[in-house]
Short mmCIF file of C-alpha atoms (C1' of nucleotides) in Angstrom, two decimals:
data_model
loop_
_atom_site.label_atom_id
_atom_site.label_comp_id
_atom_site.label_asym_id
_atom_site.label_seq_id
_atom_site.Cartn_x
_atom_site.Cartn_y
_atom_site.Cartn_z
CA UNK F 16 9.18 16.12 120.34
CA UNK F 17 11.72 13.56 119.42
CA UNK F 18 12.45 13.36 115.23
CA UNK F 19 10.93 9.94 114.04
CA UNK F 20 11.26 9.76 110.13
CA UNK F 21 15.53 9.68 109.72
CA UNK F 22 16.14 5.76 109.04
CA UNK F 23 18.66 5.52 105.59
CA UNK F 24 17.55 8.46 104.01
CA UNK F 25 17.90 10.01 100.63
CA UNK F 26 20.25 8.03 98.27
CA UNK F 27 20.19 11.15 95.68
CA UNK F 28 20.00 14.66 96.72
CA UNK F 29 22.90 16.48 98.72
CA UNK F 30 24.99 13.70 101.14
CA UNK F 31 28.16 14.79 100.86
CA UNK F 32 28.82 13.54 104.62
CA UNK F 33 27.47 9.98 103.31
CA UNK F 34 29.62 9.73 100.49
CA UNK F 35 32.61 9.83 102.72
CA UNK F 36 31.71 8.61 105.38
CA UNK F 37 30.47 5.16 103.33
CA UNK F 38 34.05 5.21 101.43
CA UNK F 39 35.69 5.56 105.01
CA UNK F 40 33.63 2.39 105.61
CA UNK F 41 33.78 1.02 102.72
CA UNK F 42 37.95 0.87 103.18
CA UNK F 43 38.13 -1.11 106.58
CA UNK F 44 35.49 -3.53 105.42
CA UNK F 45 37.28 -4.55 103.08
CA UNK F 46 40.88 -5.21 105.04
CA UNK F 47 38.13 -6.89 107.08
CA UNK F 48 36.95 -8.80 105.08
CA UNK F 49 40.15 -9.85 103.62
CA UNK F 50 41.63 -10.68 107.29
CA UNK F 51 38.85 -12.41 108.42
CA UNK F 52 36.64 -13.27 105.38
CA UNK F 53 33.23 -13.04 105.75
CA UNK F 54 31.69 -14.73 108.03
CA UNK F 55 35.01 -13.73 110.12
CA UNK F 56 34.75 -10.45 109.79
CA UNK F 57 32.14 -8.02 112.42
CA UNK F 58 31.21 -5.08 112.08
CA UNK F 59 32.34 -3.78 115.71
CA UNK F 60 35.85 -4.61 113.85
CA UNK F 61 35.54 -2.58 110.68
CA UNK F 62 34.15 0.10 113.23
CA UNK F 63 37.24 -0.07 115.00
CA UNK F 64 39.24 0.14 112.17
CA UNK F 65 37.52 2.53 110.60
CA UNK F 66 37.46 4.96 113.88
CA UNK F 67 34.09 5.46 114.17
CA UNK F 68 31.46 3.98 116.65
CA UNK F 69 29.45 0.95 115.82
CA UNK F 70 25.93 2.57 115.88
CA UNK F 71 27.17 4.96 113.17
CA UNK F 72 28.47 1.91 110.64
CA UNK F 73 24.96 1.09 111.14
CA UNK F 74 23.42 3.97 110.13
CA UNK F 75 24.95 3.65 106.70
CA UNK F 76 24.53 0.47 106.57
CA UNK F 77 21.97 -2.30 107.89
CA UNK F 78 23.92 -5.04 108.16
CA UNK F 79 27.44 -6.77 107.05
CA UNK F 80 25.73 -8.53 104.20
CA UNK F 81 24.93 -5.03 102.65
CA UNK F 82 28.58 -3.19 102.76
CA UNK F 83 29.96 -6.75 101.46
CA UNK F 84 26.74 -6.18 98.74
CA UNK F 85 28.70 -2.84 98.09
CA UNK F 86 32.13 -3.94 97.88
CA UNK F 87 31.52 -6.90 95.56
CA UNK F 88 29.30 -5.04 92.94
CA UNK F 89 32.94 -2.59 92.76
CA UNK F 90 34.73 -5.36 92.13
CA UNK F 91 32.24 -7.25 89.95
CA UNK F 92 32.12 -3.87 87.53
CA UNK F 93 36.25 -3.96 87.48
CA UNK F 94 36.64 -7.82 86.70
CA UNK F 95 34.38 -7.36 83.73
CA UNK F 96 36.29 -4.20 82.26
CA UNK F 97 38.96 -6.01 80.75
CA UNK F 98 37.35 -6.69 77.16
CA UNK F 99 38.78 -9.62 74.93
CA UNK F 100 36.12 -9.51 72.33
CA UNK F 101 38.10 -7.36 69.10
CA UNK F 102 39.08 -7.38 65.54
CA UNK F 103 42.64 -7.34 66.56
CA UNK F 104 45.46 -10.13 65.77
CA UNK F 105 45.18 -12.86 68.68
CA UNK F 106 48.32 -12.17 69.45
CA UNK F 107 47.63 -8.50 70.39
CA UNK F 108 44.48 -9.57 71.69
CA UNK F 109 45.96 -12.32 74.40
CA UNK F 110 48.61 -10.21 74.96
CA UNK F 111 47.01 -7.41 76.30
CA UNK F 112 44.43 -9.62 78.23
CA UNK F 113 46.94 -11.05 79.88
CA UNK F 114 48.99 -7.98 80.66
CA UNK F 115 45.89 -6.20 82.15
CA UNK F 116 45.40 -9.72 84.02
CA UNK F 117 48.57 -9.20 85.61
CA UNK F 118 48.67 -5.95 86.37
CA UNK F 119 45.26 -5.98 88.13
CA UNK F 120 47.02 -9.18 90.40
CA UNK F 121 49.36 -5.97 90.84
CA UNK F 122 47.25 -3.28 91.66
CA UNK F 123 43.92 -4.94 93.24
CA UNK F 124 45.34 -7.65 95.08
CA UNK F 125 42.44 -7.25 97.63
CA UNK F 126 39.84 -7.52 95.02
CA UNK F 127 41.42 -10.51 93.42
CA UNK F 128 41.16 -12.08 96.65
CA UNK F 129 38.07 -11.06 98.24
CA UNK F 130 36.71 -12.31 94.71
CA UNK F 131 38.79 -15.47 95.11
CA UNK F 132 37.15 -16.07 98.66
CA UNK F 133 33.61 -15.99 97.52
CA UNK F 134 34.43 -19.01 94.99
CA UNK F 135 36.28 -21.05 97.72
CA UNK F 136 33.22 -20.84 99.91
CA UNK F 137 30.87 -21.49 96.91
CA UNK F 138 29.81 -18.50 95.25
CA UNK F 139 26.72 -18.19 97.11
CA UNK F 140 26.25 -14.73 96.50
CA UNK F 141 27.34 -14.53 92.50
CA UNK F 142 25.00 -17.50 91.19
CA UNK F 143 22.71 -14.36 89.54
CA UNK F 144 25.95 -12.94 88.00
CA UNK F 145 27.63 -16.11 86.64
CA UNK F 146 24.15 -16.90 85.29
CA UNK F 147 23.53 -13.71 83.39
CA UNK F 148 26.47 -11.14 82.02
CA UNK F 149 29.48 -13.58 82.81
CA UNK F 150 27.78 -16.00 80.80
CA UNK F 151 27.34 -13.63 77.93
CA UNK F 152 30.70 -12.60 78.07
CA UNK F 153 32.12 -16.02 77.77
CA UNK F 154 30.06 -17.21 75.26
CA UNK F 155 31.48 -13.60 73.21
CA UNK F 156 35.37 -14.65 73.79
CA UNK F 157 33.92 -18.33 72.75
CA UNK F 158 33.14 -17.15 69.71
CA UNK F 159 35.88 -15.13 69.17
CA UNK F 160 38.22 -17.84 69.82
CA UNK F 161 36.70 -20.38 67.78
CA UNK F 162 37.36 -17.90 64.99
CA UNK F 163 40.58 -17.51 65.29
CA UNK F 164 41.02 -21.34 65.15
CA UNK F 165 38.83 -21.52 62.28
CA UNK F 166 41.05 -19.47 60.49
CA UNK F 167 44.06 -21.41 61.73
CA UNK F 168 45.45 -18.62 63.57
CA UNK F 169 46.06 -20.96 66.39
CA UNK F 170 45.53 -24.37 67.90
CA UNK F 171 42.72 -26.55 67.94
CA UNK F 172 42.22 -25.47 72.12
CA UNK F 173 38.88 -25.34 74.04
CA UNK F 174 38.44 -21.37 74.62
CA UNK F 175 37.38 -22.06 78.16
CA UNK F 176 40.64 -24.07 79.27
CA UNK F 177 42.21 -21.23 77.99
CA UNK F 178 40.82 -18.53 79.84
CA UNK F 179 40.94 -20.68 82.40
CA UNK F 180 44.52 -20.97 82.21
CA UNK F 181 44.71 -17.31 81.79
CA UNK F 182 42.97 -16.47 84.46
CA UNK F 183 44.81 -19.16 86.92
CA UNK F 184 47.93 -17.88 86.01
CA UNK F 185 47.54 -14.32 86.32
CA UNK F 186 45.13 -14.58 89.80
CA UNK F 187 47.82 -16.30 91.36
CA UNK F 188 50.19 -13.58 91.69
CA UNK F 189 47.39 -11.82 93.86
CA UNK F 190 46.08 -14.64 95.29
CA UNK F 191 48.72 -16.91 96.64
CA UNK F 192 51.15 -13.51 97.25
CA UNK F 193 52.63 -15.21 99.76
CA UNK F 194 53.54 -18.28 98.12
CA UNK F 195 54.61 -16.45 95.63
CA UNK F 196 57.06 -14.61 97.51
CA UNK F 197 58.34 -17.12 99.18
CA UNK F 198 59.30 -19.06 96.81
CA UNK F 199 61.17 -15.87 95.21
CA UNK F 200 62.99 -15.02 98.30
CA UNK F 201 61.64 -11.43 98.59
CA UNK F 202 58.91 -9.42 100.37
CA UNK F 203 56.70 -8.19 97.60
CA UNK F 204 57.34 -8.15 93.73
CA UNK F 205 58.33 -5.34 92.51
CA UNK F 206 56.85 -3.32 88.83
CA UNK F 207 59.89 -5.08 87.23
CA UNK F 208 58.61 -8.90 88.35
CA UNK F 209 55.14 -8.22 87.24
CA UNK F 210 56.40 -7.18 84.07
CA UNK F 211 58.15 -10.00 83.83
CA UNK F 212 55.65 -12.02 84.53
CA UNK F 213 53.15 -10.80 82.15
CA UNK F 214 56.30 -11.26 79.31
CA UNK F 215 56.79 -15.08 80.49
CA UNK F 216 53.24 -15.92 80.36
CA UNK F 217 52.55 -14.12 77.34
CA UNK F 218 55.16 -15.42 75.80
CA UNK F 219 54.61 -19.59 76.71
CA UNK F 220 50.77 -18.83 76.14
CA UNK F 221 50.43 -17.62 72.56
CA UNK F 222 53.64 -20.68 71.41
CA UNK F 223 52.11 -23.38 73.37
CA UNK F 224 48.51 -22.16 71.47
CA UNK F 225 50.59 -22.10 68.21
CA UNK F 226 50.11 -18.37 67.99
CA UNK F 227 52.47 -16.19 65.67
CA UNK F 228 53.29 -12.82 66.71
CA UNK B 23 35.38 -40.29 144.78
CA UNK B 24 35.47 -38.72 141.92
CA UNK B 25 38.15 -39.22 139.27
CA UNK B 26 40.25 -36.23 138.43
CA UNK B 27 43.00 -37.32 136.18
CA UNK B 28 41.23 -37.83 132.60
CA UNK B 29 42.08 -35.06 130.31
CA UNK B 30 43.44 -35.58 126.69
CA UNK B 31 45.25 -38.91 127.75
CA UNK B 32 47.13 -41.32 126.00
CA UNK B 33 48.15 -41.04 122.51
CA UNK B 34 49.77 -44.04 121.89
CA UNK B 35 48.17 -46.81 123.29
CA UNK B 36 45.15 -47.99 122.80
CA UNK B 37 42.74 -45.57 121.55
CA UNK B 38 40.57 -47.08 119.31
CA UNK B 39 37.17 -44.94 119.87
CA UNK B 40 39.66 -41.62 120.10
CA UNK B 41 40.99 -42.68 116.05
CA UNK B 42 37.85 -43.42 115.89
CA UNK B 43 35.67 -40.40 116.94
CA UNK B 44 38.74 -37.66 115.52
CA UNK B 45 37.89 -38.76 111.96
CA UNK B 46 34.45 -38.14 112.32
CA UNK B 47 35.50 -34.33 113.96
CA UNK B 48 37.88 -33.75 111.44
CA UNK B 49 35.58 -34.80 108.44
CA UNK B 50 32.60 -32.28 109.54
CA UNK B 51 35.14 -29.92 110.17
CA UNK B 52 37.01 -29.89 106.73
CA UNK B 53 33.22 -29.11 105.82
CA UNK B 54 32.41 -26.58 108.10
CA UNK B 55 35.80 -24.65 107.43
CA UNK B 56 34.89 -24.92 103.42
CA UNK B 57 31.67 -23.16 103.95
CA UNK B 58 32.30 -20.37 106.75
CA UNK B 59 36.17 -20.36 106.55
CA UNK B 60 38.50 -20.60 109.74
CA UNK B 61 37.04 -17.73 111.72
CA UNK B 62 33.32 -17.85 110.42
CA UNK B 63 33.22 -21.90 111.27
CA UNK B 64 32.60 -22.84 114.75
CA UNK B 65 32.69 -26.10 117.05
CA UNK B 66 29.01 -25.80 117.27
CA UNK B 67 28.45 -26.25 114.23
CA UNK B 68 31.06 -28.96 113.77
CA UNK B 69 29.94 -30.77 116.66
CA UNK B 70 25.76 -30.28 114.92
CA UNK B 71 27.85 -31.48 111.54
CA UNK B 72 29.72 -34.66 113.44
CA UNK B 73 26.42 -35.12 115.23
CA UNK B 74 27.98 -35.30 118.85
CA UNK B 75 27.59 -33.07 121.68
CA UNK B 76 29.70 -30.02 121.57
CA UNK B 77 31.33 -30.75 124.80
CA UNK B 78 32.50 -34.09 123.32
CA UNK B 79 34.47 -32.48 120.70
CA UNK B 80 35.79 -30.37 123.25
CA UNK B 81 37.35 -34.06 125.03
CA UNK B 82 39.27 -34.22 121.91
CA UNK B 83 40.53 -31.17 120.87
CA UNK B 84 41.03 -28.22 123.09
CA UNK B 85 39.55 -25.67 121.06
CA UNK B 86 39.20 -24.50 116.97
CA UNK B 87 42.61 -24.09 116.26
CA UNK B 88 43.26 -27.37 117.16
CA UNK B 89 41.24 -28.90 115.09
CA UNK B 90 42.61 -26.97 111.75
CA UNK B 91 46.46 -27.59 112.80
CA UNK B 92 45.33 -31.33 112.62
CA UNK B 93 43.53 -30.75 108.97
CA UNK B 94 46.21 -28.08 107.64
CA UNK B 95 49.04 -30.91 108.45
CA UNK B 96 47.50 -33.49 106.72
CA UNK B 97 46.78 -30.98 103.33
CA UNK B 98 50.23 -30.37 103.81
CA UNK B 99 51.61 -33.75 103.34
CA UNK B 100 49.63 -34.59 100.96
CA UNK B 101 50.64 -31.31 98.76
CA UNK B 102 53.94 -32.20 98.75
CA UNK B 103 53.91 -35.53 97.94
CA UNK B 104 53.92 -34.97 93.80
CA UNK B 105 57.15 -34.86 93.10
CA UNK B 106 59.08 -33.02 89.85
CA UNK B 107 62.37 -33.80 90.61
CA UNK B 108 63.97 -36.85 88.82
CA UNK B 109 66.15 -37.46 86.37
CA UNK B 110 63.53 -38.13 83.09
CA UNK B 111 63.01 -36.09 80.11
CA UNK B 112 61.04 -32.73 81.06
CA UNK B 113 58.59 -33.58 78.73
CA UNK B 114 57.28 -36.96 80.97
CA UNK B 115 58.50 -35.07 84.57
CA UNK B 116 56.28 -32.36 83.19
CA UNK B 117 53.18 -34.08 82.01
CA UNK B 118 53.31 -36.21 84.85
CA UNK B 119 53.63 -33.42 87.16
CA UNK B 120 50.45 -31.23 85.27
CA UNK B 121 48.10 -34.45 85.61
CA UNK B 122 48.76 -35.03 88.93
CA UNK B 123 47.95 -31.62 89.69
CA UNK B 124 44.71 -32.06 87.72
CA UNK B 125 44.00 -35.09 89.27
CA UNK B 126 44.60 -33.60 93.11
CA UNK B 127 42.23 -30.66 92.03
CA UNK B 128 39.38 -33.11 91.13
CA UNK B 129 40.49 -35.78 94.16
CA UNK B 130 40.42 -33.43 96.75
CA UNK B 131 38.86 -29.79 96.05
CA UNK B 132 37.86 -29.55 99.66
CA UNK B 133 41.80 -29.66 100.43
CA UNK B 134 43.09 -27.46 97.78
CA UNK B 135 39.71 -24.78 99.24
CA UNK B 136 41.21 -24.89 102.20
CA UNK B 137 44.90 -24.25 101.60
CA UNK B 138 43.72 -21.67 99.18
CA UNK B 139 42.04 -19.70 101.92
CA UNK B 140 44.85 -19.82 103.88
CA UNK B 141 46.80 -17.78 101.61
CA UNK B 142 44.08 -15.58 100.60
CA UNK B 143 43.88 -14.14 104.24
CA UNK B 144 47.98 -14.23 104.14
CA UNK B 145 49.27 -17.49 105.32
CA UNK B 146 49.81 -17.03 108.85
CA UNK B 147 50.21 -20.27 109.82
CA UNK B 148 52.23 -21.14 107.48
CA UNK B 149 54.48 -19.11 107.49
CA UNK B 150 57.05 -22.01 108.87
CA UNK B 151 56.20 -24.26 106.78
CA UNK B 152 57.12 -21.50 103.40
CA UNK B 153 59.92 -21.39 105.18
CA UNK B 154 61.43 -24.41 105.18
CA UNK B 155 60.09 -27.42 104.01
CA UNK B 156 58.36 -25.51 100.95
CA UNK B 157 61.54 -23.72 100.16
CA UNK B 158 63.67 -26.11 100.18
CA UNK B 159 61.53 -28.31 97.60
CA UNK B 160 61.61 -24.98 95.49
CA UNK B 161 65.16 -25.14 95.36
CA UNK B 162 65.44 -28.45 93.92
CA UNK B 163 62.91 -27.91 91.11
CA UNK B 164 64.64 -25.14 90.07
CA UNK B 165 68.05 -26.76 89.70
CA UNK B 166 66.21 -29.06 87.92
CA UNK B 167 64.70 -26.89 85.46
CA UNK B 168 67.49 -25.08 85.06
CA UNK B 169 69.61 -28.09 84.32
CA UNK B 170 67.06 -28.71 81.31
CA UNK B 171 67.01 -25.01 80.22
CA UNK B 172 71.24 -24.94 80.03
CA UNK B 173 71.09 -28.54 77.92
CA UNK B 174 69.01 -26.92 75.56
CA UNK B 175 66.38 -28.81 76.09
CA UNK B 176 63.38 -26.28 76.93
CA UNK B 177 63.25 -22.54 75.90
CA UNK B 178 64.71 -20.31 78.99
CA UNK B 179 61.47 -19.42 81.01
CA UNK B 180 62.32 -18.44 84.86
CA UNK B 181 61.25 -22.01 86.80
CA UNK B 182 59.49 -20.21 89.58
CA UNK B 183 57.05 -18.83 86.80
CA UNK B 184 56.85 -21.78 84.71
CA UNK B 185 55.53 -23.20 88.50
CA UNK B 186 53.21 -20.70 88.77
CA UNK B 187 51.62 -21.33 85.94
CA UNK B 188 50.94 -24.91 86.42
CA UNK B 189 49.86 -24.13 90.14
CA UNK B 190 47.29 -21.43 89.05
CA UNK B 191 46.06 -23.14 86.22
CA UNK B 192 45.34 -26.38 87.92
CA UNK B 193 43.96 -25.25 91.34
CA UNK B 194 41.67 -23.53 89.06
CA UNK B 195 39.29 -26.18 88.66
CA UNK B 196 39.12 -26.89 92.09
CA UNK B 197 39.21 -23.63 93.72
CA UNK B 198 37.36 -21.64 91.02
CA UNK B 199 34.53 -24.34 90.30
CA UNK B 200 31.69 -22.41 91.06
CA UNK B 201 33.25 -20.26 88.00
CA UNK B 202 34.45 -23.42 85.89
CA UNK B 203 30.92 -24.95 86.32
CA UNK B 204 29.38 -21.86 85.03
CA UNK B 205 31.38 -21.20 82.33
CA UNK B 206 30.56 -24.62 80.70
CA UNK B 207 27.26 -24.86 81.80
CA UNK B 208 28.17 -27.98 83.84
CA UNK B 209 26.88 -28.90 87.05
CA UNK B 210 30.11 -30.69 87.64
CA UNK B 211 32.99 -31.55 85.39
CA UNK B 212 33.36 -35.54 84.46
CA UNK B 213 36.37 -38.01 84.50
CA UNK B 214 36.68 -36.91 80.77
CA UNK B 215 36.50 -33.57 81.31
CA UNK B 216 39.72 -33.64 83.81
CA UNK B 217 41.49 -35.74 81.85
CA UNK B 218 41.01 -33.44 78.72
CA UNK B 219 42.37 -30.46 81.10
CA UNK B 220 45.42 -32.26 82.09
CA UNK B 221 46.12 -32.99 78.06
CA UNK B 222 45.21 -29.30 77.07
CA UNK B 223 47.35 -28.20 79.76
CA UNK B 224 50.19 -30.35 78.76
CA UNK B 225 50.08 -29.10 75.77
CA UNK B 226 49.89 -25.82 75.83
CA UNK B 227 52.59 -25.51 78.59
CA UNK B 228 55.18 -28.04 76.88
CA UNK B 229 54.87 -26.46 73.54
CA UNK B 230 54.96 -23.44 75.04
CA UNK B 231 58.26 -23.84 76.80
CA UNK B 232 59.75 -25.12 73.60
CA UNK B 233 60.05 -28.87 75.00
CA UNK B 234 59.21 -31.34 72.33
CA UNK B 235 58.33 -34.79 72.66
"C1'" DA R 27 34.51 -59.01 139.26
"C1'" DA R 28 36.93 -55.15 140.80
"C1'" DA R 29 39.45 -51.43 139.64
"C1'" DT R 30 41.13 -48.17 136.68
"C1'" DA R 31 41.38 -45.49 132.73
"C1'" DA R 32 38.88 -43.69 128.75
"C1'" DC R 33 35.02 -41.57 127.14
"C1'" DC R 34 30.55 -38.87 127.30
"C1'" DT R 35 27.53 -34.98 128.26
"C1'" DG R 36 24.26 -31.47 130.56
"C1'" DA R 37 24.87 -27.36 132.88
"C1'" DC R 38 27.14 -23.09 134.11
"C1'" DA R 39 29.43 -18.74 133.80
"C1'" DC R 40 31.35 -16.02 130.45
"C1'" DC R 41 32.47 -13.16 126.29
"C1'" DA R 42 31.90 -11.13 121.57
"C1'" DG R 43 28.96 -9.48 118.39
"C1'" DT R 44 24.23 -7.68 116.83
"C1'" DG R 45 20.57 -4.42 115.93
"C1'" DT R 46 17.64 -0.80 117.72
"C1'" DC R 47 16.39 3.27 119.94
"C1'" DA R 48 16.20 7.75 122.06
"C1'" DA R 49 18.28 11.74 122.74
"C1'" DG R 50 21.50 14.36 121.15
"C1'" DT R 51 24.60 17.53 117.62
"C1'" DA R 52 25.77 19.31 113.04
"C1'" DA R 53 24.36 20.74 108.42
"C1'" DA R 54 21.13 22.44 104.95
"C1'" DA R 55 17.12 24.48 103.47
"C1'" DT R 56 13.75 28.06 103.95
"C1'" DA W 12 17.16 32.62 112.41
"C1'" DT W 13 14.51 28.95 112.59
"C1'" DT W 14 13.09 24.70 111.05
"C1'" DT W 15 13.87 20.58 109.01
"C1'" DT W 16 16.71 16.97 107.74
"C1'" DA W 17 21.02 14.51 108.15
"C1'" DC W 18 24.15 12.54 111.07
"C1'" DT W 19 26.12 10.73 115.72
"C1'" DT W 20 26.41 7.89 119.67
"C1'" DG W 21 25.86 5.57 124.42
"C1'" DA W 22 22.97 2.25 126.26
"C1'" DC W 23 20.10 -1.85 126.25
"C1'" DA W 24 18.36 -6.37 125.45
"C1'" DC W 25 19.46 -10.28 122.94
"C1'" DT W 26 21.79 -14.12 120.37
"C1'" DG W 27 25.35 -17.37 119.51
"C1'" DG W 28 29.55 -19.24 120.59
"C1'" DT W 29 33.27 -20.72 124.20
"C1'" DG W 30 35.60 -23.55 127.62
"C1'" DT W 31 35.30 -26.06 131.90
"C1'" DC W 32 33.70 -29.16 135.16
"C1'" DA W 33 31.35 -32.70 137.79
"C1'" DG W 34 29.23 -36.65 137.67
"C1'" DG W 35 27.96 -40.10 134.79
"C1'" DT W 36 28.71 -44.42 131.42
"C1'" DT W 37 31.46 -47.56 128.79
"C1'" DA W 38 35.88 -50.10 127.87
"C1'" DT W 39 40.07 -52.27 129.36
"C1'" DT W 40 43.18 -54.21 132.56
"C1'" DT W 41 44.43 -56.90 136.28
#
DNA sequence: AAATAACCTGACACCAGTGTCAAGTAAAAT
DNA sequence: ATTTTACTTGACACTGGTGTCAGGTTATTT
């Protein structure tokens, strides 16, 4: 008698097998996705690239909507991280936003990208999450900027075309990587540039805001 | 008898519907390449868009890529038209160069989408273009800046980050919108609000370089 | 008003990708 | 050791997009 009831079983109990198989997945999506960009992108390719057959990609997964689900709640959970809201100088404050800004251009290039793609094409899929915890964030740094001016520890500047700026800046690096390097004559930046980078901005950010160190 | 000798022809003469009929192609295109990107968008769909027969979009352009070489071209010219290099004070060159950046961002989002994407998923076909005329234009500014940096006249901030800077935080607005929009509960930014950007941005980047006024 | 070149379009053959299923194998639980 | 559950995979039917072509219509030229 042929076994009916095995369609996406249990999320919870032993699936050891799943968990690596998904992450193997999980992987070539995402230089899928990155090649191609969504719509691009098929699953017979992240098969491919991934080694396995396409039947199995879709027994983990139902469809390429639901490993891109996967891939942008990972990078939704690591964009947040980075926490501005403190008790800390603004100096310190800016200046270790904007290092960890740069140094996630640095080390999750593909997520700043992948991210970067689902704005360019509209956001379709993030409308719940810019409603609901980014908006909370920003209205926290909001606050916490408006203090700072309040106490004439810097500028008069709208928060928002700050962060903005901040986050323009530092996205770039990931983002437009091979601009970037072009324009610098070299093949990828190396732990030195980034470094520098994150010095240079700091350093034109917090004068032009009228910030004292 | 029928004629055999009709494909692609003249493209000098007269032409009138061809100028004609390619705007209307290129137009639904731009659109359908914002929305599903390069490999996701299809002549179907911007045939459906253009509201011709698929087959007739096929008379004018021989296939996809085609059609983006024509659109990429344009985007290109049109990028490179601001121009930093003179012989004014760094604070105008500067300011002018951060509001026409502003200004391009709210003129023409769909362009600065587009060119955005094509770095995202790594440039390929531009890689000639970063080549030459790109670098070469990078090569002037920073003579220029560097002039202004060994008169004393702005604080000594490498050129190729100071461009950066401006790039990221102006393409911002258009390519992020979804994300500006959001964060100041917007539907869409105004005249005002563009023209308050380019004056923050001034700012902040001017003062920050240690030009004054 | 012919003749010629430009433009238009339905139809055809083709290819790439999708999602499902049945029949299997491997792993875990009993 | 057997049973149950998890995992694997080739095959199938289907959908959506491609590019070409023949035979048509509309403009332009002579």
């Amino acid at each position: 008698m042929p076994i009916i009831k095995n369609q996406q079983p249990n999320t919870s109990s032993t699936g050891r097998v799943r968990k690596k198989n998904q992450l193997i997945i999980l992987k070539a999506a995402e230089q899928d996705f990155l090649e191609h960009g969504f719509k691009g992108a098929s699953i017979k390719g992240i098969a491919e690239r991934a080694g396995i057959p396409r039947a199995n990609v879709h027994y983990y997964y139902k469809n390429k909507e639901a490993i891109y689900s996967d891939i942008l709640l990972e990078i939704l959970a690591l964009w947040d991280s980075s926490i501005i809201t403190s008790t800390e100088e603004p100096a310190k404050v800016l200046g270790d936003y904007i290092l960890a800004k740069v140094m996630y251009s640095k080390t999750n290039p593909e997520a700043s990208r992948i991210f970067a793609g689902e704005f360019i094409h509209g956001a379709p899929r993030l409308q719940e999450y810019l409603k609901t915890s980014f908006k909370t964030w920003i209205d926290e740094v909001k606050a916490t900027v408006e203090g700072w001016i309040n106490q004439g520890k810097m500028d008069p500047i709208d928060p928002l075309y700050l962060l903005f700026t901040i986050w323009g800046a530092t996205q770039h690096y990931a983002d437009f990587a091979p601009q970037v390097t072009a324009a610098m004559g070299k093949d990828k930046l190396s732990n030195e540039d980034f470094e520098q980078v994150a010095k240079t901005l700091t350093q034109i950010i917090l004068k032009g805001c009228g910030i004292s160190k």
